[in-house]
Coordinates of C-alpha atoms in Angstrom, one line a residue:
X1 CA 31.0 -15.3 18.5
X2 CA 31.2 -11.8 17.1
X3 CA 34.2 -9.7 16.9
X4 CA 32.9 -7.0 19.9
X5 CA 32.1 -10.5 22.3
X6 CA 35.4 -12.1 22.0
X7 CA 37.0 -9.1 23.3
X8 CA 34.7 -8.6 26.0
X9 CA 35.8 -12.2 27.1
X10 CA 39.2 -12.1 26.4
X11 CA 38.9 -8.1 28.0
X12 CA 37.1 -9.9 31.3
X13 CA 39.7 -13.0 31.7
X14 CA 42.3 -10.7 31.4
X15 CA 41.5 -9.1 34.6
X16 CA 40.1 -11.5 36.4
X17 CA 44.0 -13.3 35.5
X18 CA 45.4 -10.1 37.2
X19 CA 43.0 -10.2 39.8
X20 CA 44.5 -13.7 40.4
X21 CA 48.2 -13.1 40.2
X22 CA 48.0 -10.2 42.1
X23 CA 45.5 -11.5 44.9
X24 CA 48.2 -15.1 45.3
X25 CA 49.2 -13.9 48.7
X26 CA 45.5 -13.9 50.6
X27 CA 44.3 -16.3 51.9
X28 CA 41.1 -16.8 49.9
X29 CA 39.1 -15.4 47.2
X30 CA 35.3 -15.0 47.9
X31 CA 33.2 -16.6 44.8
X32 CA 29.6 -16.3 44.7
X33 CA 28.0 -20.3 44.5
X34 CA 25.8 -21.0 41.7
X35 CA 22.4 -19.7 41.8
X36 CA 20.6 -23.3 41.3
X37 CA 16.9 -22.3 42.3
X38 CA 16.8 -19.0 40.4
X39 CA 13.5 -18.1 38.7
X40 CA 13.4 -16.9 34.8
X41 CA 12.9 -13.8 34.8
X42 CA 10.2 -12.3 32.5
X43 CA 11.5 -9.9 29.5
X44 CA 9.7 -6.5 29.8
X45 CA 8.1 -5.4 26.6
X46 CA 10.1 -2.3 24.7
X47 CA 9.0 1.0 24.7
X48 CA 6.9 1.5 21.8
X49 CA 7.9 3.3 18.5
X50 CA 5.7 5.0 15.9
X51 CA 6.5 4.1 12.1
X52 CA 4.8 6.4 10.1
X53 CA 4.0 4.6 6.6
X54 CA 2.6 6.4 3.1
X55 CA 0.0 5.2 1.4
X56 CA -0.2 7.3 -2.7
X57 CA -3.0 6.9 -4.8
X58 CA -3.3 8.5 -7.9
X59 CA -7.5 9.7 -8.8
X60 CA -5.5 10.7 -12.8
X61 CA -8.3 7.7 -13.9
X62 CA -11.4 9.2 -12.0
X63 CA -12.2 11.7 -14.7
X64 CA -11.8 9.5 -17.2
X65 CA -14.4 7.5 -15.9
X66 CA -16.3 9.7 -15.3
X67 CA -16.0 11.6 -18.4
X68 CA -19.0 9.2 -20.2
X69 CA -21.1 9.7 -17.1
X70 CA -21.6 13.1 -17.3
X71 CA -23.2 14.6 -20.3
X72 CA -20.9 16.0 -22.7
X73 CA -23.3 18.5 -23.7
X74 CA -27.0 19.5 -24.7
X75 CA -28.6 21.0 -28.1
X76 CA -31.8 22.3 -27.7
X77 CA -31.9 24.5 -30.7
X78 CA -34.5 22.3 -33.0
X79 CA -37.8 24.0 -31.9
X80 CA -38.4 27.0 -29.6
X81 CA -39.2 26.1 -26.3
X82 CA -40.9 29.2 -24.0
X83 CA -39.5 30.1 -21.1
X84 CA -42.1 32.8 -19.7
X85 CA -43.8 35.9 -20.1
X86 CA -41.5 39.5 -19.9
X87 CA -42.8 42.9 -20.2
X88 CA -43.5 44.3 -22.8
X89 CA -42.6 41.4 -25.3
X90 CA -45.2 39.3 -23.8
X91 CA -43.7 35.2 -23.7
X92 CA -40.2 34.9 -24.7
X93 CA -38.8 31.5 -26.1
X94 CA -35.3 29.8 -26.7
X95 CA -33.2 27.7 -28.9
X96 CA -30.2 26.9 -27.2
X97 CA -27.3 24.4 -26.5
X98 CA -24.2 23.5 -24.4
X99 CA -21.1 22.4 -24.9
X100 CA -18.3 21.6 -22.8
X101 CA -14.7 20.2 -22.7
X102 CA -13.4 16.8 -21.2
X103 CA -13.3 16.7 -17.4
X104 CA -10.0 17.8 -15.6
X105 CA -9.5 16.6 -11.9
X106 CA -7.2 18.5 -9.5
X107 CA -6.0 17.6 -6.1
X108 CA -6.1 20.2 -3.1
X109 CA -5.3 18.9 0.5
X110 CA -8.6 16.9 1.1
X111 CA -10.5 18.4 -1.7
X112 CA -11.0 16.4 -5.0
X113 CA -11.9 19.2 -7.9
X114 CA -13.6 17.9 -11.3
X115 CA -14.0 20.8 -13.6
X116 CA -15.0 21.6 -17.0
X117 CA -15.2 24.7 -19.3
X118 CA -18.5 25.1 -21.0
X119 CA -19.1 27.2 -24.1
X120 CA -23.2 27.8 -25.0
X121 CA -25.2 30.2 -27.7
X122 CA -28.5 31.2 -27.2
X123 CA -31.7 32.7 -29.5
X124 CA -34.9 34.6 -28.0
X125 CA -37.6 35.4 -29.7
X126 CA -41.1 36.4 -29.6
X127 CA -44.6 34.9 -30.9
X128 CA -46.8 38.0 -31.2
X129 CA -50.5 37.5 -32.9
X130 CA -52.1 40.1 -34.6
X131 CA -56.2 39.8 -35.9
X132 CA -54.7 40.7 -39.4
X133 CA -51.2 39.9 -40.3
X134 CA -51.3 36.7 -37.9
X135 CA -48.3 35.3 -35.7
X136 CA -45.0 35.2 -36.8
X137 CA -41.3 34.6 -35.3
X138 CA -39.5 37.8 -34.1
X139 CA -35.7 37.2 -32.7
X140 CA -35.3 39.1 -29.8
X141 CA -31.4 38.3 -30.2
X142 CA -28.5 36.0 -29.5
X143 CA -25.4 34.9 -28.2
X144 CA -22.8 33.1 -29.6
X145 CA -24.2 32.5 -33.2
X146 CA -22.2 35.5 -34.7
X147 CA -19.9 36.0 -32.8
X148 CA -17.7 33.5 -30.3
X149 CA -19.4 31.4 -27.9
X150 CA -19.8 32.7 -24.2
X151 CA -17.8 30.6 -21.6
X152 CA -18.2 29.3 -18.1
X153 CA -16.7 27.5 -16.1
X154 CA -18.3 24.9 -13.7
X155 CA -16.7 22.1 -11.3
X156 CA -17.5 19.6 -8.7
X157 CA -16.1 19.8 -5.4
X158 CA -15.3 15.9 -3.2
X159 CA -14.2 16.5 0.2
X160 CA -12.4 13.2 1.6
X161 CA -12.4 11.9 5.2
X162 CA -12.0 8.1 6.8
X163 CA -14.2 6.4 9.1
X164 CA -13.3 4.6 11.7
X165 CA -13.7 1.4 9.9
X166 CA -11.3 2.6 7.3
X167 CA -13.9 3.2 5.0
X168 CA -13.7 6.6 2.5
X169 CA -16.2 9.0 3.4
X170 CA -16.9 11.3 -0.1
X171 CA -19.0 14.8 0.0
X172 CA -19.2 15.7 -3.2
X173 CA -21.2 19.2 -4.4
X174 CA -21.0 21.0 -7.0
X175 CA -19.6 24.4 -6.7
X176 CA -20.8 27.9 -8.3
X177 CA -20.6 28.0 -11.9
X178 CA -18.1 30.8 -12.9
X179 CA -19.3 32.8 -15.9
X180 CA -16.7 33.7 -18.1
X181 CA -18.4 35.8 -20.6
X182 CA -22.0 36.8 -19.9
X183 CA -24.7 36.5 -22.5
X184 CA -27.4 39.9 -21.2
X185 CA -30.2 40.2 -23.5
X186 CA -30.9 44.1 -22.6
X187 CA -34.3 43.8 -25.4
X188 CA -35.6 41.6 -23.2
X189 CA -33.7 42.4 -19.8
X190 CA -33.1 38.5 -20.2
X191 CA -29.8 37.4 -18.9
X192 CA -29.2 33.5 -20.7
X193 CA -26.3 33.2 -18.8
X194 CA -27.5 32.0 -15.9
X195 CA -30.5 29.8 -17.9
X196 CA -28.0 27.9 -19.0
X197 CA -25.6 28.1 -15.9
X198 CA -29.2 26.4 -14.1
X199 CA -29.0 23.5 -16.9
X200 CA -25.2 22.8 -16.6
X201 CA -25.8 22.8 -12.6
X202 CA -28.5 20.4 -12.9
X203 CA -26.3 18.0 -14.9
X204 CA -23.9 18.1 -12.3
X205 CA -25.9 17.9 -9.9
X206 CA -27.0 14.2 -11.2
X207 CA -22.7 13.4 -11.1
X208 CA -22.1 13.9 -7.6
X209 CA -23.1 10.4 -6.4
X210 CA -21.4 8.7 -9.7
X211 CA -18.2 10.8 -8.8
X212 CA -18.8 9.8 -4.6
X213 CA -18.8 6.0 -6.0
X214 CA -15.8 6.4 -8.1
X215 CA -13.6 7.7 -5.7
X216 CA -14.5 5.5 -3.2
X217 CA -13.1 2.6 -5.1
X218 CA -10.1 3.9 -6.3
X219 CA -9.0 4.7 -2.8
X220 CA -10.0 1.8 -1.1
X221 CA -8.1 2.5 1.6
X222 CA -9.1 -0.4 3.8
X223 CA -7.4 -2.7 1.5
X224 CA -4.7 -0.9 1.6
X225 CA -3.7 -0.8 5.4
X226 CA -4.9 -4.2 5.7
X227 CA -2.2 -5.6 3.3
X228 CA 0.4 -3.1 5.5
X229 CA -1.1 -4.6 8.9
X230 CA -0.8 -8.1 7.4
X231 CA 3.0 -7.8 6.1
X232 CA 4.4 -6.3 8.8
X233 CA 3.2 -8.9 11.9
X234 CA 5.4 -11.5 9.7
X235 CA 8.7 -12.0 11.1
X236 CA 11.5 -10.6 9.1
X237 CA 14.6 -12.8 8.6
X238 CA 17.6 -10.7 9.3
X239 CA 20.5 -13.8 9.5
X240 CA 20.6 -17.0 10.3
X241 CA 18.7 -17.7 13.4
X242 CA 17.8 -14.0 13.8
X243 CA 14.3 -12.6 13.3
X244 CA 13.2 -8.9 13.5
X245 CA 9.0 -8.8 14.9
X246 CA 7.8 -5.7 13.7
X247 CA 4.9 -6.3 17.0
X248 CA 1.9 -3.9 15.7
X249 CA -0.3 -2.7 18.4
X250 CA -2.6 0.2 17.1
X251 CA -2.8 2.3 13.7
X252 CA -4.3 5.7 12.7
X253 CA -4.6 7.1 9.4
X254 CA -4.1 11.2 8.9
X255 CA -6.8 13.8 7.2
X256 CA -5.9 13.0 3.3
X257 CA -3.5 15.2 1.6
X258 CA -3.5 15.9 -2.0
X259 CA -1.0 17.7 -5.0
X260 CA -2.3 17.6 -8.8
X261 CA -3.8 14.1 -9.2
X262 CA -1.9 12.0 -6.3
X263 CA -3.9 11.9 -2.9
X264 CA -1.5 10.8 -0.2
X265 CA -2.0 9.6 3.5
X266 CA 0.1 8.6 6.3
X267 CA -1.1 5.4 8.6
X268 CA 1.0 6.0 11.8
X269 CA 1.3 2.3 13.6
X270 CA 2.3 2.4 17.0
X271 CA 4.9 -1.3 17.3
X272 CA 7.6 -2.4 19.9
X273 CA 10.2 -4.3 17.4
X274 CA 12.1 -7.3 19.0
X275 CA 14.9 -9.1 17.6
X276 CA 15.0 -12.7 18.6
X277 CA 17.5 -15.1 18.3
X278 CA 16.4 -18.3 17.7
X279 CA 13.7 -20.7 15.2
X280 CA 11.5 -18.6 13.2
X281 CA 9.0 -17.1 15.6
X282 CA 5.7 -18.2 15.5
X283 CA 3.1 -15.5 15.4
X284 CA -0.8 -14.9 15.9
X285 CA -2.0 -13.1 12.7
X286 CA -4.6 -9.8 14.3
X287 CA -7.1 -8.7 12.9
X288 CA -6.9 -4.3 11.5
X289 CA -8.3 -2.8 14.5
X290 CA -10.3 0.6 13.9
X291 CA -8.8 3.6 13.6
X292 CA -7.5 5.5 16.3
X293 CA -5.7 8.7 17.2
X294 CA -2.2 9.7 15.1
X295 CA 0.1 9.8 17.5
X296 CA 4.0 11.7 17.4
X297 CA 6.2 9.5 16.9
X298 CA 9.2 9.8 19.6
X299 CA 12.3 7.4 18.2
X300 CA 12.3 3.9 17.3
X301 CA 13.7 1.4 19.6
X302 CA 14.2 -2.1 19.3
X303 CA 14.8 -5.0 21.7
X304 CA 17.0 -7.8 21.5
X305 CA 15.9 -10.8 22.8
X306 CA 18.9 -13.9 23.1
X307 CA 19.1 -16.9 24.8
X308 CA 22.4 -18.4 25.4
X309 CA 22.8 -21.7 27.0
X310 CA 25.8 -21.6 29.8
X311 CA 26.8 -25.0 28.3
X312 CA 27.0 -23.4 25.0
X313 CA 29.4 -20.7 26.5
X314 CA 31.2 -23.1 28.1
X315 CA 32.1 -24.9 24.8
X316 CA 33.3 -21.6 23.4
X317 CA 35.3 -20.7 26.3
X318 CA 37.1 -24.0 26.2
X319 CA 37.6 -23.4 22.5
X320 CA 39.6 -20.2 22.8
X321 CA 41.4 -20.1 26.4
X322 CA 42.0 -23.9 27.2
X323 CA 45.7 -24.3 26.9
X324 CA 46.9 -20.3 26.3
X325 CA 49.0 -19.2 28.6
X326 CA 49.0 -15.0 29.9
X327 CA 51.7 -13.2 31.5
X328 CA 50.1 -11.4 34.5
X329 CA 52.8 -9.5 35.8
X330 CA 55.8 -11.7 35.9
X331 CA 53.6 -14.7 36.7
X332 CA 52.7 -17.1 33.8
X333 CA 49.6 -18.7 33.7
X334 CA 47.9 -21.4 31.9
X335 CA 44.6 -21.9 31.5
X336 CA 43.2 -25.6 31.8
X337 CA 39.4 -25.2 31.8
X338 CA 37.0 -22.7 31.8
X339 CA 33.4 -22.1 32.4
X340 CA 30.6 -20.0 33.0
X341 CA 27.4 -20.2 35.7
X342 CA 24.9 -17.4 36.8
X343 CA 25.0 -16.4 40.3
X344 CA 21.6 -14.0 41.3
X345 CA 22.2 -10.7 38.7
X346 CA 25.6 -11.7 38.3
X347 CA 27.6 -13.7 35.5
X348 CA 30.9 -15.6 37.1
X349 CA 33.7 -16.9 35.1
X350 CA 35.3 -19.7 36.3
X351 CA 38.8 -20.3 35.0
X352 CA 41.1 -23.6 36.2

């Protein structure tokens, strides 16, 4: 028996002993009989509460693996290759190549962000024929092979949302190239910048579903609220003979939020806890239902659930009180005996 219990008992004897000594001089004292026949009454279920639980993943290993599935680069400056007939200089053609710098992913809200800066020279030239001095190479000019390399800057975009099912649901495009530097040929009005901007979109293009994939499995966020749904229908052992049940009835997961490389969500599961006194609770394991609504959560309450024997109350009543003797107001009185019995919604104390 706890500390706050034994002086509610000892609190309760001690007036219903000055109940006694006061009420000596009436004739009787009405006491409710036992409630024999009494139905047990049925617990209601608690209110339910709304645990809102994190789930971090960190995508810092997504680029990586990526990095070898997009191309790093490409050198097309072995041969000229035409790429169409301009005023004046008749057909143009190109050497040219690529380059770009390992993959960097950042984290916005629900946006994933793979990026990459690209550095890229160029050559045009000209094939013109004449009936006596032949055909021969003229450079139109270049870009990047005197001088430093122009730039830009290119990037994939993912945007993340979950099923119903708990699967990941990628979207991933690739967004504008930004030029950083442009390379304008003004001899042939040819601008190579966005030649090669078309070639370094088309590579990325080719990503997206490798990215899509590679995301989907590091997030893997079924797995993840399945292991939280399993866990937290076990019951908890908080003493001896005390159990906390967690109770899970529904679970939601919120829009992805993201910072740097660490994509966080929070799976709001909607439980009415109980703490029962007794053997370890046994339990129906249920299956992750679908996802459903986030809902506010409004407090967390918890019910305690303890059955107490009268018989077992009686022993501890006869423990403490038989043979102690009070002072009521100038009377002394011993106690002999001492139990307990429900009467309707009421608890009596019997005391001989």
């Amino acid at each position: 028996m706890s500390t706050s219990t034994r002086r509610a008992v000892s609190g309760l004897i001690a007036l219903i002993l000055a109940l006694a000594a006061t009420g000596c001089d009436r004739d009787n004292v009405e006491v409710p009989p036992p409630d024999r026949g009494a139905a047990t009454r049925t617990v209601p279920n608690p209110e339910p509460s709304v645990v809102n639980l994190p789930v971090t993943v960190s995508l810092a290993q997504v680029a990586a693996q990526v990095e070898n599935k997009v191309p790093h680069g490409q050198n097309k400056e072995d041969e000229w290759q035409p790429i169409g007939k301009f005023a004046v200089v008749g057909t143009v053609y190109v050497k040219e190549m690529w380059e770009r710098d390992p993959l960097k992913l950042s984290i916005h809200d629900d946006r994933v962000d793979v990026s990459a800066h690209v550095r890229y020279r160029a050559r045009l030239a000209a094939h013109p024929c004449v009936p006596v001095a032949g055909c021969r190479w003229v450079e139109l000019g270049s870009c990047g092979t005197r001088s430093q390399m122009p730039t830009m800057d290119v990037a994939l975009r993912t945007t993340l949302a979950f099923n119903r099912d708990w699967t990941v649901l990628p979207k991933t495009r690739p967004l504008p190239v930004q030029p950083g530097v442009r390379c304008k040929l003004t001899e042939a009005n040819i601008d190579v910048t966005e030649r090669v901007q078309a070639l370094v979109q088309g590579v990325l293009d080719r990503a997206a579903p490798q990215i899509d994939a590679k995301i989907r499995d590091a997030v893997d966020l079924r797995r993840r609220v399945e292991d939280i749904w399993s866990d937290i229908q076990q019951p908890i052992r908080a003493s001896s003979n005390v159990f906390v049940l967690i109770q899970p009835e529904s679970v939601a997961a919120s829009t992805p939020q993201g910072k740097g490389t660490t994509l966080t969500t929070h799976v709001a599961v909607v439980v009415r806890p109980r703490v029962v006194i007794g053997d370890r609770p046994r339990i129906t394991e249920r299956p992750l239902p679908p996802s459903g609504t986030v809902m506010q959560g409004r407090g967390f309450q918890v019910q305690l659930v303890a059955e107490l024997p009268y018989t077992v109350v009686d022993s501890m009543l006869e423990k403490k009180l038989a043979g102690r003797t009070f002072d009521a107001r100038g009377h002394a009185i011993t106690v002999i005996g001492a139990n307990l019995y429900g009467s309707g919604d009421r608890v009596v104390l019997k005391v001989r």
